[in-house]
Amino acid sequence: TERKRAEHALLVVNRQLLDIIEFLPDATFVLDRDRKVIAWNKATEEITGVRKEAVIGKGDYAYAVPFYGKKKPILIDYIFGDEGEDEKQYNNVEIKDTNIFAEVYIPSLRDGKGASLWVKASPLFNKEGNLIGAIETLRDITERKRTEEQLKYLSLHDPLTGLYNRAFFEEEMNRLGDGRHDPVGLIMCDIDGLKLVNDTLGHNAGDSLLVAAAGVLKNAFREGDMIARIGGDEFAVLLSRSDNNTVENIYNRVQKAIETYNAAGPDIPVSMSIGFATRIDPSTSMRELFKKADNNMYREKICHMQSARDAIVQTMMKALDERDFIAGGHARRLQDLVTDMATGISLAESRIAD
């Protein structure tokens, strides 16, 4: 009688434990000492699309199939001593006491949309301390990982152009400074006339010009080249293992790409002043390389300044003519009237030119 009562009490306790597991919010399943499934809760059914009736009582890695599409050791099997190459599938693996924590991405979950999971595997012991099974809990952290990736992306990229930002550029400068990637080339680009475009056509037009310039640079450079927007109108490109001839050829390619873009007749032409420098001697610091490329760029900018301004003004004049529904030459006649008025009230020549 006492033995039967004890057996009944044990069954009641087991039933209560299974009921608790069944309604846990996280996907949870339990294996016995023979690694056969004895619990597969509702949340696990939802995340895998597999009913408990199809897995309860099964072993031989059958519980891995709903997750990975094949029989293989998974995190819970590490509790039983299984280890192997499948360990590489997990990220951020951590062991605390007898518990194992990890993160994993499984493409087949959520009807093939994929899911990132936080996973915990723990051993189950009897009163004598003998291993009698193991339990694995899985939590869907897909949204959290997506948010983390977005934040990471935003921390390293310019939101307007999608290029790398100044912070990442500085990191790369430091990384390439150790000399292992020499020769290192640096190309500096500055958009001509951006302030004029912003002041006359508005910041939306200026943003469009920045995006267009970024597109030209993306098309002109190699896939591994690091292109960054490091200021309002400044771009920089780091070229590892690139000698002076390589950098000069790329410089010419950028100039050609600008010509091709402008030949298509965009609303606002792209004009960029470009300077480059190459570090061959490791004793030259990356700061010195940056300064040299920057100086070369500004030297070209002085030559470009008036021609770039003229090109933008001509573009705007053409746009005005196309929108002049009253009579041809309205903008020019208006310019003459304003000039006469400015002269009449004795404005300075610089103001009249403005």
Short mmCIF file of N, CA, C and O in Angstrom, two decimals, residues 4-24 30-33 38-41 52 56 124-127 132-133 135:
data_model
loop_
_atom_site.label_atom_id
_atom_site.label_comp_id
_atom_site.label_asym_id
_atom_site.label_seq_id
_atom_site.Cartn_x
_atom_site.Cartn_y
_atom_site.Cartn_z
N LYS A 4 2.46 1.78 -3.37
CA LYS A 4 1.51 2.27 -4.36
C LYS A 4 1.23 3.76 -4.15
O LYS A 4 1.09 4.53 -5.09
N ARG A 5 1.10 4.14 -2.82
CA ARG A 5 0.87 5.56 -2.53
C ARG A 5 2.05 6.41 -3.00
O ARG A 5 1.87 7.50 -3.56
N ALA A 6 3.26 5.91 -2.78
CA ALA A 6 4.45 6.65 -3.20
C ALA A 6 4.50 6.78 -4.73
O ALA A 6 4.84 7.84 -5.28
N GLU A 7 4.14 5.67 -5.42
CA GLU A 7 4.13 5.71 -6.88
C GLU A 7 3.11 6.71 -7.39
O GLU A 7 3.35 7.47 -8.33
N HIS A 8 1.93 6.71 -6.72
CA HIS A 8 0.86 7.64 -7.11
C HIS A 8 1.30 9.08 -6.88
O HIS A 8 1.07 9.96 -7.73
N ALA A 9 1.93 9.33 -5.72
CA ALA A 9 2.40 10.68 -5.40
C ALA A 9 3.43 11.15 -6.43
O ALA A 9 3.43 12.31 -6.87
N LEU A 10 4.32 10.22 -6.84
CA LEU A 10 5.34 10.56 -7.83
C LEU A 10 4.71 10.89 -9.17
O LEU A 10 5.12 11.84 -9.85
N LEU A 11 3.67 10.11 -9.54
CA LEU A 11 2.97 10.39 -10.80
C LEU A 11 2.31 11.76 -10.77
O LEU A 11 2.31 12.49 -11.76
N VAL A 12 1.72 12.11 -9.61
CA VAL A 12 1.06 13.42 -9.46
C VAL A 12 2.08 14.54 -9.62
O VAL A 12 1.85 15.53 -10.33
N VAL A 13 3.24 14.38 -8.95
CA VAL A 13 4.29 15.39 -9.04
C VAL A 13 4.78 15.52 -10.49
O VAL A 13 4.95 16.64 -11.01
N ASN A 14 5.00 14.38 -11.15
CA ASN A 14 5.45 14.41 -12.54
C ASN A 14 4.44 15.11 -13.44
O ASN A 14 4.79 15.87 -14.34
N ARG A 15 3.14 14.81 -13.17
CA ARG A 15 2.08 15.44 -13.97
C ARG A 15 2.07 16.95 -13.79
O ARG A 15 1.91 17.72 -14.73
N GLN A 16 2.26 17.37 -12.52
CA GLN A 16 2.29 18.81 -12.23
C GLN A 16 3.47 19.48 -12.93
O GLN A 16 3.32 20.57 -13.49
N LEU A 17 4.64 18.81 -12.91
CA LEU A 17 5.82 19.37 -13.57
C LEU A 17 5.59 19.48 -15.08
O LEU A 17 5.95 20.49 -15.70
N LEU A 18 4.99 18.44 -15.65
CA LEU A 18 4.72 18.47 -17.09
C LEU A 18 3.72 19.56 -17.45
O LEU A 18 3.83 20.22 -18.49
N ASP A 19 2.72 19.77 -16.55
CA ASP A 19 1.75 20.84 -16.77
C ASP A 19 2.41 22.21 -16.72
O ASP A 19 2.10 23.10 -17.52
N ILE A 20 3.34 22.38 -15.78
CA ILE A 20 4.06 23.65 -15.67
C ILE A 20 4.88 23.90 -16.94
O ILE A 20 4.86 24.99 -17.53
N ILE A 21 5.60 22.86 -17.39
CA ILE A 21 6.41 22.97 -18.60
C ILE A 21 5.54 23.29 -19.81
O ILE A 21 5.90 24.10 -20.66
N GLU A 22 4.37 22.65 -19.86
CA GLU A 22 3.47 22.82 -21.01
C GLU A 22 3.10 24.28 -21.24
O GLU A 22 3.01 24.74 -22.38
N PHE A 23 2.92 25.03 -20.15
CA PHE A 23 2.42 26.40 -20.29
C PHE A 23 3.50 27.46 -20.05
O PHE A 23 3.19 28.63 -19.87
N LEU A 24 4.76 27.04 -20.05
CA LEU A 24 5.84 28.03 -20.00
C LEU A 24 5.81 28.88 -21.27
O LEU A 24 5.57 28.36 -22.37
N VAL A 30 12.07 18.32 -22.86
CA VAL A 30 12.83 17.58 -21.85
C VAL A 30 13.17 16.19 -22.40
O VAL A 30 12.35 15.55 -23.06
N LEU A 31 14.41 15.75 -22.12
CA LEU A 31 14.85 14.41 -22.47
C LEU A 31 15.08 13.61 -21.19
O LEU A 31 15.50 14.15 -20.16
N ASP A 32 14.81 12.27 -21.27
CA ASP A 32 15.14 11.43 -20.12
C ASP A 32 16.59 10.97 -20.24
O ASP A 32 17.33 11.41 -21.14
N ARG A 33 17.03 10.06 -19.36
CA ARG A 33 18.44 9.65 -19.35
C ARG A 33 18.85 8.92 -20.63
O ARG A 33 20.02 8.88 -20.99
N ILE A 38 10.44 13.46 -23.37
CA ILE A 38 9.33 13.20 -22.45
C ILE A 38 8.46 14.44 -22.25
O ILE A 38 7.40 14.35 -21.63
N ALA A 39 8.88 15.57 -22.78
CA ALA A 39 8.05 16.78 -22.72
C ALA A 39 8.39 17.66 -23.92
O ALA A 39 9.55 17.80 -24.29
N TRP A 40 7.34 18.25 -24.50
CA TRP A 40 7.49 19.10 -25.70
C TRP A 40 6.34 20.10 -25.63
O TRP A 40 5.22 19.80 -26.02
N ASN A 41 6.59 21.28 -25.10
CA ASN A 41 5.47 22.14 -24.71
C ASN A 41 4.86 22.89 -25.90
O ASN A 41 5.33 22.82 -27.04
N LYS A 52 3.48 17.65 -30.36
CA LYS A 52 4.20 16.81 -29.40
C LYS A 52 4.02 15.33 -29.68
O LYS A 52 4.92 14.53 -29.46
N ILE A 56 7.18 12.87 -28.88
CA ILE A 56 7.26 12.25 -27.55
C ILE A 56 7.68 10.78 -27.67
O ILE A 56 7.16 10.04 -28.50
N LEU A 124 19.28 17.46 -15.43
CA LEU A 124 18.32 17.11 -14.37
C LEU A 124 18.92 15.97 -13.55
O LEU A 124 19.38 14.97 -14.11
N PHE A 125 18.94 16.14 -12.22
CA PHE A 125 19.54 15.14 -11.32
C PHE A 125 18.47 14.59 -10.36
O PHE A 125 17.50 15.29 -10.02
N ASN A 126 18.67 13.34 -9.92
CA ASN A 126 17.81 12.81 -8.86
C ASN A 126 18.41 13.16 -7.49
O ASN A 126 19.42 13.85 -7.40
N LYS A 127 17.78 12.65 -6.43
CA LYS A 127 18.22 13.00 -5.08
C LYS A 127 19.65 12.55 -4.81
O LYS A 127 20.37 13.15 -4.02
N ILE A 132 19.61 12.22 -14.70
CA ILE A 132 18.43 11.46 -15.16
C ILE A 132 17.79 12.07 -16.40
O ILE A 132 16.78 11.58 -16.90
N GLY A 133 18.35 13.17 -16.89
CA GLY A 133 17.78 13.79 -18.08
C GLY A 133 18.32 15.20 -18.26
O GLY A 133 19.26 15.62 -17.59
N ILE A 135 17.00 19.40 -19.83
CA ILE A 135 15.92 20.27 -20.29
C ILE A 135 16.54 21.40 -21.11
O ILE A 135 17.60 21.92 -20.77
#
